[in-house]
mmCIF file of C-alpha atoms in Angstrom:
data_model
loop_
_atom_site.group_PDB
_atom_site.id
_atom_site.type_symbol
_atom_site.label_atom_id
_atom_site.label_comp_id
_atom_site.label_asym_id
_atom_site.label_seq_id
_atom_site.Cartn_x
_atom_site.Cartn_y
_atom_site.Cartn_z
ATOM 1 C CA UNK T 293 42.367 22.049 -23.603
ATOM 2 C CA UNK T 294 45.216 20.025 -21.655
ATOM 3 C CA UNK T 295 48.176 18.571 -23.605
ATOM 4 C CA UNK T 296 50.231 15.423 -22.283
ATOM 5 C CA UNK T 297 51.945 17.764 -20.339
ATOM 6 C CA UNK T 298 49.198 18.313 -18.014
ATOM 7 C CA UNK T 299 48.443 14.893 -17.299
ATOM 8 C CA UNK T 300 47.891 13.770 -13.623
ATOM 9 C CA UNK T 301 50.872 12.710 -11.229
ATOM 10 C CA UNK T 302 52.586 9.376 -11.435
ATOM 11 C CA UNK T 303 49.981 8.105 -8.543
ATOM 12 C CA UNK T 304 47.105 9.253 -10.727
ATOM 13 C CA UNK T 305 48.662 8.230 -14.009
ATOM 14 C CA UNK T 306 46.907 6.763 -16.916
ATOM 15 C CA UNK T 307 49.307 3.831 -17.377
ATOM 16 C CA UNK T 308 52.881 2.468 -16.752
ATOM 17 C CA UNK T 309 55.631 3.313 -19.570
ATOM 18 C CA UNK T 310 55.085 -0.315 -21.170
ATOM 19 C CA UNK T 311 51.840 1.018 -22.231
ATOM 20 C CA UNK T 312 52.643 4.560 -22.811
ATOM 21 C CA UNK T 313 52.067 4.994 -26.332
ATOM 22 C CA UNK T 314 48.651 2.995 -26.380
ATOM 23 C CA UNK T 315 47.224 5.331 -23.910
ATOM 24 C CA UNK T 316 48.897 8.282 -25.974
ATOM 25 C CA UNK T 317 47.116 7.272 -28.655
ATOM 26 C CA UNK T 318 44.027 6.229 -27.232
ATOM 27 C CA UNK T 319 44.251 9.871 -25.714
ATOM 28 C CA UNK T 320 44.291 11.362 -29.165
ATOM 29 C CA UNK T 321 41.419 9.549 -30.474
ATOM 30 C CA UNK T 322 39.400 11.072 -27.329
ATOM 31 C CA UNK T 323 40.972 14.338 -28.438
ATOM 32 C CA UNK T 324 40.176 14.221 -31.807
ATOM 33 C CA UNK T 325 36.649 13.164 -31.448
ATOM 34 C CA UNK T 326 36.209 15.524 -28.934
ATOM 35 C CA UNK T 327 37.089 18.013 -31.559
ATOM 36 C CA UNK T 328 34.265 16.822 -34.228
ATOM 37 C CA UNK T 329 31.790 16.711 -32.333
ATOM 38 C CA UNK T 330 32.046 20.703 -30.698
ATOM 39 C CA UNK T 331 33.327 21.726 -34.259
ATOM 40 C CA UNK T 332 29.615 19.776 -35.744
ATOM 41 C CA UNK T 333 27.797 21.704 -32.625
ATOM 42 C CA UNK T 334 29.304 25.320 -33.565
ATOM 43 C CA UNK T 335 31.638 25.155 -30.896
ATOM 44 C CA UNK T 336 35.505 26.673 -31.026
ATOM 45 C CA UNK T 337 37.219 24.765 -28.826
ATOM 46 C CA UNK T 338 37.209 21.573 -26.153
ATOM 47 C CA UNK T 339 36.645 23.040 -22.577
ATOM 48 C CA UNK T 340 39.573 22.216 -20.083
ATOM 49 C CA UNK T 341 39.118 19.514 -17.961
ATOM 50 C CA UNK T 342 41.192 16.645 -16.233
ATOM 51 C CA UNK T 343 42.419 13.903 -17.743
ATOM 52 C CA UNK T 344 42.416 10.212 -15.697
ATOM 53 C CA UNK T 345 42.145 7.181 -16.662
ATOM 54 C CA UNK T 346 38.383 6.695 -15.534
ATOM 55 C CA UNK T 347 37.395 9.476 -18.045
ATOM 56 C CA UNK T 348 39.628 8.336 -20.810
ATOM 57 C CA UNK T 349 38.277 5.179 -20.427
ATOM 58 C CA UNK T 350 34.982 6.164 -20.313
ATOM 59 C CA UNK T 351 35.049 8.738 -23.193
ATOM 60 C CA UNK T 352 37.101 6.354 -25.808
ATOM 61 C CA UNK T 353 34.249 3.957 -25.216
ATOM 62 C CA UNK T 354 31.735 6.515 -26.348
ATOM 63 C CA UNK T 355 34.074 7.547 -29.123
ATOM 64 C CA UNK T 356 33.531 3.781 -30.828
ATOM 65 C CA UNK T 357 30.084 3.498 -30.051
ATOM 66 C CA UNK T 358 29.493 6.984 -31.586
ATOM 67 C CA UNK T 359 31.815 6.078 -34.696
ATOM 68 C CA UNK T 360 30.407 2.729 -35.588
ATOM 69 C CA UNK T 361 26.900 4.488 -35.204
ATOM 70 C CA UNK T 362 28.174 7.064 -37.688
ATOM 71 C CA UNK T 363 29.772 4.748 -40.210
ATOM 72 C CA UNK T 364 26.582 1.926 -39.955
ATOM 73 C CA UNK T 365 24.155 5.486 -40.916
ATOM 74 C CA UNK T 366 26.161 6.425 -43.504
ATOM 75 C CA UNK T 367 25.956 3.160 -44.775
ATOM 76 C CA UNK T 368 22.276 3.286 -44.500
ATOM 77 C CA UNK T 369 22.167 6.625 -45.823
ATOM 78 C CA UNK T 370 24.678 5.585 -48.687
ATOM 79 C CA UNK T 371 22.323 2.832 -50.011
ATOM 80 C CA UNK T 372 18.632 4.739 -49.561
ATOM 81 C CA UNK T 373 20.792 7.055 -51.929
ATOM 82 C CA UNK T 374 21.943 4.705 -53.960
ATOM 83 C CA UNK T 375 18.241 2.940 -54.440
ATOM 84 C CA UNK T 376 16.866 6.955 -54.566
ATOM 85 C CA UNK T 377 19.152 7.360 -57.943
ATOM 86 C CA UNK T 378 18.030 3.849 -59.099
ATOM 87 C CA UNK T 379 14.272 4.583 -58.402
ATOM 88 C CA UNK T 380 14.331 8.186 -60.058
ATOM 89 C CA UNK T 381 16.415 6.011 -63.076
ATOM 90 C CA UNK T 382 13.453 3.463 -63.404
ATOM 91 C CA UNK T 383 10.911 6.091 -62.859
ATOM 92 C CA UNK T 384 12.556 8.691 -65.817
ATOM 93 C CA UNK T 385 12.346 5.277 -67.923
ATOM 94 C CA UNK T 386 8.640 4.280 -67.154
ATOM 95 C CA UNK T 387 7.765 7.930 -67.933
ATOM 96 C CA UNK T 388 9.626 7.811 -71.239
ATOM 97 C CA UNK T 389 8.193 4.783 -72.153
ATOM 98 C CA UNK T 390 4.867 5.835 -71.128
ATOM 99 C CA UNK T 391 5.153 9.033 -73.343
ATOM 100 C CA UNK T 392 6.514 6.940 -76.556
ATOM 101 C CA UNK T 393 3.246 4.789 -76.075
ATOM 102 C CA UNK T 394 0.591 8.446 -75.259
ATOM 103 C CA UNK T 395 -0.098 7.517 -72.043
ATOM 104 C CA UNK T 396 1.518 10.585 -70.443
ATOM 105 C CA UNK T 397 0.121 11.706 -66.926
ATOM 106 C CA UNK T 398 -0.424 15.320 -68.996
ATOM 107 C CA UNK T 399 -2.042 13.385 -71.381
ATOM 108 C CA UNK T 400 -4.146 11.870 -69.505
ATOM 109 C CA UNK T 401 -7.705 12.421 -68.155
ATOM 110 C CA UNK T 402 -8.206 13.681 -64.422
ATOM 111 C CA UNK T 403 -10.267 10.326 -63.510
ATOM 112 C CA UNK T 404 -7.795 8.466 -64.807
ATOM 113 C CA UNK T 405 -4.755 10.138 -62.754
ATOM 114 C CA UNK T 406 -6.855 10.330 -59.378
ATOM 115 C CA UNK T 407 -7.538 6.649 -59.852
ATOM 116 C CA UNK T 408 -3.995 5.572 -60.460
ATOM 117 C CA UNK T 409 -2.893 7.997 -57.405
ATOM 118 C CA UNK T 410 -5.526 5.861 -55.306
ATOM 119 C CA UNK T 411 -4.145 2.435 -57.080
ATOM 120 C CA UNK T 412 -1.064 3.496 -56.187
ATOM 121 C CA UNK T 413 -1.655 4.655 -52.518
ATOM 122 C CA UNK T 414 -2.954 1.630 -51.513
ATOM 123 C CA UNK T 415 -0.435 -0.356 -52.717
ATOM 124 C CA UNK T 416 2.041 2.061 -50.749
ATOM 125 C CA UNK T 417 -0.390 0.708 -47.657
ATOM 126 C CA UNK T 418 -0.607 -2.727 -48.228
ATOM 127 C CA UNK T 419 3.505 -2.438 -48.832
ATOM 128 C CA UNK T 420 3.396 -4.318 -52.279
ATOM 129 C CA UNK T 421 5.944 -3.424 -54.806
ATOM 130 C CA UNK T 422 3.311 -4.013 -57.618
ATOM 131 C CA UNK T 423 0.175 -3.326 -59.000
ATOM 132 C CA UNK T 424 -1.096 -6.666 -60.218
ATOM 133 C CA UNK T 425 -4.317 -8.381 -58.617
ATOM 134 C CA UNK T 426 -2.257 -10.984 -57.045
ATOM 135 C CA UNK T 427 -0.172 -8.717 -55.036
ATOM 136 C CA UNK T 428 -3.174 -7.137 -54.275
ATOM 137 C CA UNK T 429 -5.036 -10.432 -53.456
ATOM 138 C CA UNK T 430 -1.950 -11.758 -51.061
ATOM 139 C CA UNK T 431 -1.775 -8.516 -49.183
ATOM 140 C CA UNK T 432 -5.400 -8.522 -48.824
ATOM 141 C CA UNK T 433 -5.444 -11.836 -47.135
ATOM 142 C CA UNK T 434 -2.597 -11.236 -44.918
ATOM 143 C CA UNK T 435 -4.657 -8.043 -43.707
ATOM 144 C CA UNK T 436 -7.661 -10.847 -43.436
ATOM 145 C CA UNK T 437 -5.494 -12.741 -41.114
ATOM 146 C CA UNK T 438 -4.053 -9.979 -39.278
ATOM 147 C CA UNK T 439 -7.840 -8.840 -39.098
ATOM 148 C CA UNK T 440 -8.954 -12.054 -37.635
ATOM 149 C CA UNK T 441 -5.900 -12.375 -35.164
ATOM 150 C CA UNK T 442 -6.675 -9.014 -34.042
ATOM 151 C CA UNK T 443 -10.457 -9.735 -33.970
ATOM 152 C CA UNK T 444 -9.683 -12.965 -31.340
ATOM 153 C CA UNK T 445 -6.819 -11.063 -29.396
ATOM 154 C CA UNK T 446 -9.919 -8.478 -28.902
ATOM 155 C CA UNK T 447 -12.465 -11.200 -28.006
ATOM 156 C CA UNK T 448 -10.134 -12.193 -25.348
ATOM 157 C CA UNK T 449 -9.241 -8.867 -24.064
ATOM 158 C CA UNK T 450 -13.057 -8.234 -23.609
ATOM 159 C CA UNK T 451 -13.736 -12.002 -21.584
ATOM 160 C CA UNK T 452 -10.659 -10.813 -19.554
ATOM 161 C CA UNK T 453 -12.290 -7.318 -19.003
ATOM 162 C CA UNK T 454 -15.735 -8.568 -18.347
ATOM 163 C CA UNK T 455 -14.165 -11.460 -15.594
ATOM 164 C CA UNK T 456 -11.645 -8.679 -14.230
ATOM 165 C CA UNK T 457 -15.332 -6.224 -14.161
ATOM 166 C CA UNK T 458 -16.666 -8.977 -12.208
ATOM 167 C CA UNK T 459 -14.376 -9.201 -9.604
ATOM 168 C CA UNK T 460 -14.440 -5.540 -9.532
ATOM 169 C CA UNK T 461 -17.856 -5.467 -8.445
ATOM 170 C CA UNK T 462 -17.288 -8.308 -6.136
ATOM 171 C CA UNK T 463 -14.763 -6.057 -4.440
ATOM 172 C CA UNK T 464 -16.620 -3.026 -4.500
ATOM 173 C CA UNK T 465 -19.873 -5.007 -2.996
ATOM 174 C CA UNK T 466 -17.500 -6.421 -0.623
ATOM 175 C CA UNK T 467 -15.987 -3.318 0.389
ATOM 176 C CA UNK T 468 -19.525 -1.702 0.986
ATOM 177 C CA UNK T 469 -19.997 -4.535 3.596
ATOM 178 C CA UNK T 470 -16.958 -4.181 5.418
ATOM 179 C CA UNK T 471 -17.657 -0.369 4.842
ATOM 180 C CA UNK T 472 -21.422 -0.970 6.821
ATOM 181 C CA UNK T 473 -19.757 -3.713 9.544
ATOM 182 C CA UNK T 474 -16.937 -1.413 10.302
ATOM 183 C CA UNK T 475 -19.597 1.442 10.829
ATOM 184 C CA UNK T 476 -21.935 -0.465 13.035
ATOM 185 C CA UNK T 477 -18.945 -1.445 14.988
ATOM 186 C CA UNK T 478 -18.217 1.928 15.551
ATOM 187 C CA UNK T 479 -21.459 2.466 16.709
ATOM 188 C CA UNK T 480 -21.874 -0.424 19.015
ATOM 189 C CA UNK T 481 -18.270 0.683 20.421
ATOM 190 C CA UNK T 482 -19.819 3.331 23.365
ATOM 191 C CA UNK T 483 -22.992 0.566 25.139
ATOM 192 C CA UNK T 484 -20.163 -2.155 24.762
ATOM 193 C CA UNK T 485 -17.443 0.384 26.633
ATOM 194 C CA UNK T 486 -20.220 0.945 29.300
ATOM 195 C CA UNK T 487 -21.195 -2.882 29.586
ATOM 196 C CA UNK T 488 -17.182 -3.287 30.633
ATOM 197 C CA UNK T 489 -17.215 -0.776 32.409
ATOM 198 C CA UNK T 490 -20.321 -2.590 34.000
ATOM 199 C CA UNK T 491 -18.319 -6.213 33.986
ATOM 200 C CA UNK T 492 -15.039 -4.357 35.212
ATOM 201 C CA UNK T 493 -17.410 -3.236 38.762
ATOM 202 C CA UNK T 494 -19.137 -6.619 38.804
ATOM 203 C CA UNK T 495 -15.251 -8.080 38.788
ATOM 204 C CA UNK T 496 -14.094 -6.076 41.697
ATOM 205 C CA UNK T 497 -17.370 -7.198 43.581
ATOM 206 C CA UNK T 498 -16.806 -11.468 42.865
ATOM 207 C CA UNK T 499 -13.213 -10.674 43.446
ATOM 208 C CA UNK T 500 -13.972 -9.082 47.027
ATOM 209 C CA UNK T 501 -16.636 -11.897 47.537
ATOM 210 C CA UNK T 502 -14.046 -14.458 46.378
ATOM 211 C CA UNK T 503 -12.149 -13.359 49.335
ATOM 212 C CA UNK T 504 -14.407 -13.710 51.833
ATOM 213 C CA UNK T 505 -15.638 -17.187 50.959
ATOM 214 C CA UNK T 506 -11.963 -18.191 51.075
ATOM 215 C CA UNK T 507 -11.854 -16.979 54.404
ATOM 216 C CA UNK T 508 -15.142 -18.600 55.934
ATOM 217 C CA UNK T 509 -13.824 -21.643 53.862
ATOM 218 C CA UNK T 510 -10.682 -21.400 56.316
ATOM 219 C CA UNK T 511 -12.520 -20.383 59.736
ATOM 220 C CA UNK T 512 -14.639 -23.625 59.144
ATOM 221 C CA UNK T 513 -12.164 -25.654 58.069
ATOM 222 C CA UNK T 514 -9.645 -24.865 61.649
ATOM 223 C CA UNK T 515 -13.543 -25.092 63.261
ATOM 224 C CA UNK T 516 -13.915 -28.953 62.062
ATOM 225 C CA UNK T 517 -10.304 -29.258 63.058
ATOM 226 C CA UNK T 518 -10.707 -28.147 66.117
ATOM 227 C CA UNK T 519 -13.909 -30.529 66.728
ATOM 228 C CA UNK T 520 -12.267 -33.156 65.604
ATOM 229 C CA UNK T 521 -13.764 -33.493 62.240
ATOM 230 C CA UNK T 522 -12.196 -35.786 59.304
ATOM 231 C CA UNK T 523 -12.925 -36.380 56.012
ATOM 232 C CA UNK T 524 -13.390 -39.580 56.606
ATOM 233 C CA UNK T 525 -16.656 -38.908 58.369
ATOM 234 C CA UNK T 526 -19.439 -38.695 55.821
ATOM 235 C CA UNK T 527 -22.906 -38.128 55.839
ATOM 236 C CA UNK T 528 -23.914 -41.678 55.793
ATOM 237 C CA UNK T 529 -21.840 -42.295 59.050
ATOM 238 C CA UNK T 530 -23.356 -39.396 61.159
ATOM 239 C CA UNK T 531 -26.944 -41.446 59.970
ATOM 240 C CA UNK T 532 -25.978 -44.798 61.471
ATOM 241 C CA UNK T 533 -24.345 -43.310 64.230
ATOM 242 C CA UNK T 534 -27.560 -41.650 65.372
ATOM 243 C CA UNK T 535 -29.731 -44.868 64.672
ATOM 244 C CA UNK T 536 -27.191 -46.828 67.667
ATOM 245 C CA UNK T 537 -27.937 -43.628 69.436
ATOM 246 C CA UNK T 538 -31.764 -44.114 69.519
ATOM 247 C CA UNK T 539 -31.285 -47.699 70.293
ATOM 248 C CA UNK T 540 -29.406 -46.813 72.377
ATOM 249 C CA UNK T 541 -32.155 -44.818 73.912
ATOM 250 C CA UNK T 542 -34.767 -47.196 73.321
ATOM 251 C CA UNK T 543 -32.499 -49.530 75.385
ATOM 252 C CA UNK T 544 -31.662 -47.286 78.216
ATOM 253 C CA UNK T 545 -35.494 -45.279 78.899
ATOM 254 C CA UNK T 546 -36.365 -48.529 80.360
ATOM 255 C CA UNK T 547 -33.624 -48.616 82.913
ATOM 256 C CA UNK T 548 -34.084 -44.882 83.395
ATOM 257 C CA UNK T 549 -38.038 -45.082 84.333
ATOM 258 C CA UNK T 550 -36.943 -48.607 86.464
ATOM 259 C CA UNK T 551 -34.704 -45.867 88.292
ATOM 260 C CA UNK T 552 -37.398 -42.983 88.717
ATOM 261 C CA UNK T 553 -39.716 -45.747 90.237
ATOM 262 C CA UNK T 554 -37.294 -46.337 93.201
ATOM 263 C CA UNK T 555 -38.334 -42.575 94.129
ATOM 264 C CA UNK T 556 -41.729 -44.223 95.569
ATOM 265 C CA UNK T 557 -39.417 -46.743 97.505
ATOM 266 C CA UNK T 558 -40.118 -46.965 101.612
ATOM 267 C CA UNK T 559 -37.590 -45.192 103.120
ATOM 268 C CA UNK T 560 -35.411 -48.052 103.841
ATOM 269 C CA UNK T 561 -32.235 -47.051 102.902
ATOM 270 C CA UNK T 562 -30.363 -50.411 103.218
ATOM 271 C CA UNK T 563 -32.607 -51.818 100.338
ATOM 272 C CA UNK T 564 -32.845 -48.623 98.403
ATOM 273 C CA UNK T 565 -29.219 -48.214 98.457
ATOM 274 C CA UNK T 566 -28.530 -52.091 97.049
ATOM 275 C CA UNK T 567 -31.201 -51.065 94.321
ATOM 276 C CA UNK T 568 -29.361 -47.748 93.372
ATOM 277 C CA UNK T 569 -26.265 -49.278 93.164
ATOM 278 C CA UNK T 570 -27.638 -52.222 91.032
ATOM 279 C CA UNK T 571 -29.344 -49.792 88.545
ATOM 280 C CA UNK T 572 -25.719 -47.705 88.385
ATOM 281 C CA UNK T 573 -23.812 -50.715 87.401
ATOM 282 C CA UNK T 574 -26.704 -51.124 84.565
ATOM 283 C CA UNK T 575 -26.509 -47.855 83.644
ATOM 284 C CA UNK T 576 -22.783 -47.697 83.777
ATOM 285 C CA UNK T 577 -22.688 -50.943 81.544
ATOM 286 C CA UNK T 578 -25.262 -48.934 79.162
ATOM 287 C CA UNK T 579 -23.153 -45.822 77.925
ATOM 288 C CA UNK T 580 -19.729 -48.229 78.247
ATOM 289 C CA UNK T 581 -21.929 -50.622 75.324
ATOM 290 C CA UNK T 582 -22.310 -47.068 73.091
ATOM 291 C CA UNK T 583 -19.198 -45.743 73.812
ATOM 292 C CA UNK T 584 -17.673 -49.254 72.517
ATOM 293 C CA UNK T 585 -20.598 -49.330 69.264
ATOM 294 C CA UNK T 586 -18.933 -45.740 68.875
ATOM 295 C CA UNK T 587 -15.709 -46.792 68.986
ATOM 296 C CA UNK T 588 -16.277 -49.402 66.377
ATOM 297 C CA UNK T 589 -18.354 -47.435 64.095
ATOM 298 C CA UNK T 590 -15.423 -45.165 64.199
ATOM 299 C CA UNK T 591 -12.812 -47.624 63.748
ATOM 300 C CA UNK T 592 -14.592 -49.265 60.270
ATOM 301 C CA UNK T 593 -14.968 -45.908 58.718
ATOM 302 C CA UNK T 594 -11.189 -45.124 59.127
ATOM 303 C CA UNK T 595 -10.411 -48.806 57.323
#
């Protein structure tokens, strides 16, 4: 083992000089307790090891705990020895006293000593010091009420185990179902891959139709732009427009059959030419009257 000699540079040293001699002699106590306890395990010496400050430390505080374990069992052991002599003392005295009076366990029948080995065997159990009915009464009915306590703690334990067996099926049943629904949706996994697969192509189809209507949409829409067309010109316009055009019509066949007549008219052209000219003007002033209703029908669907 290392002396003081060997201890560790003054970097790694186990205190300053002010404190020298408690750490000497906290050293020795390490040492010395190191030596009991390999001399109590057989052992002839300490092995070598290094001495810091960390394991100093740490083995001094095992030394104490170690001591005041020893000294607080020999205490222990000092007094069970000391009420060991006491109860062989009493016991030598009963057995004297039982031998003055002839009731000597030699003396006595076999019945008799199995009994009182029985009497006093269950007083060891019940932990009574005494023989006497009332010992044996108390320690009966504090084994009654440890009994009943016992008997409710169990009652208890078995309502929790019978509530905590119920949930346990509850979980097991419940685990079977999502158990079955996990295995049908396994199953149904394949017809529902090849129904997207079916809704994927359908897609690609209403996308590429998609297209095209936008693109009609656009052809006819420059088409009514190019016609002129409006929003503003409904349905319900287009309708009254084309009543004013048939009587229009109704207006104008008159005039027009007037002016197929004059084909039967003598060939004097003086007279036919007046006539013509008078059936122009009418039919002039005519289409300038619908051109005009136009205009207006036009010109209140704008406002």
């Amino acid at each position: 083992m290392s002396d003081t000699s060997d201890f560790p540079p003054p970097g790694n040293e186990l205190s300053k000089t002010s404190s020298g001699s408690f750490d000497t002699n906290r050293i020795g106590e390490v040492k010395s307790w190191l030596a009991s306890q390999f001399d109590a395990a057989g052992k002839d010496h300490v092995p070598d090891f290094e001495y810091t400050s960390r394991s100093i430390s740490h083995l001094h505080n095992l030394a104490s705990i170690s001591q005041a374990k020893t000294q607080a069992a020999t205490i222990i052991a000092n007094d069970f020895r000391l009420k060991a002599s006491e109860y062989r003392s009493q016991a030598a005295r009963i057995r004297e006293i039982l031998e003055n009076v002839g009731l000597a366990q030699e003396g006595l029948p076999a019945n008799v000593v199995a009994s009182s080995q029985v009497l006093a065997n269950v007083a060891n159990l019940l932990n009574i010091r005494d023989t006497e009915m009332s010992s044996f009464l108390v320690a009966m009915g504090d084994v009654s009420l440890r009994k009943t306590g016992v008997e409710d703690k169990r009652a208890k334990v078995l309502k929790e185990s019978k509530i905590l067996l119920d949930y346990t099926r509850k979980a097991i049943a419940r685990l079977t179902y999502l158990k079955r629904t996990l295995a049908q949706l396994e199953d149904d996994v394949t017809p529902c891959e090849s129904q997207m697969d079916g809704w994927k192509t359908n897609m690609s189809i209403l996308v590429s139709k998609e297209r095209q209507y936008l693109q009609q949409y656009s052809n006819y829409k420059a088409m009514l732009n190019r016609v002129g067309y409006t929003p503003e010109i409904s349905h319900g316009m287009l309708v009254e427009m084309a009543e004013h055009r048939k009587d229009l019509e109704k207006k104008t066949k008159p005039i027009l059959d007037t002016l197929r007549s004059y084909q039967d008219l003598p060939p004097d052209k003086a007279l036919a030419a007046l006539a013509i000219e008078d059936k122009k003007r009418q039919y002039n002033a005519a289409e300038k009257y619908l051109e005009d209703v136009l205009q207006s029908a036009l010109a209140t669907s704008e406002d």
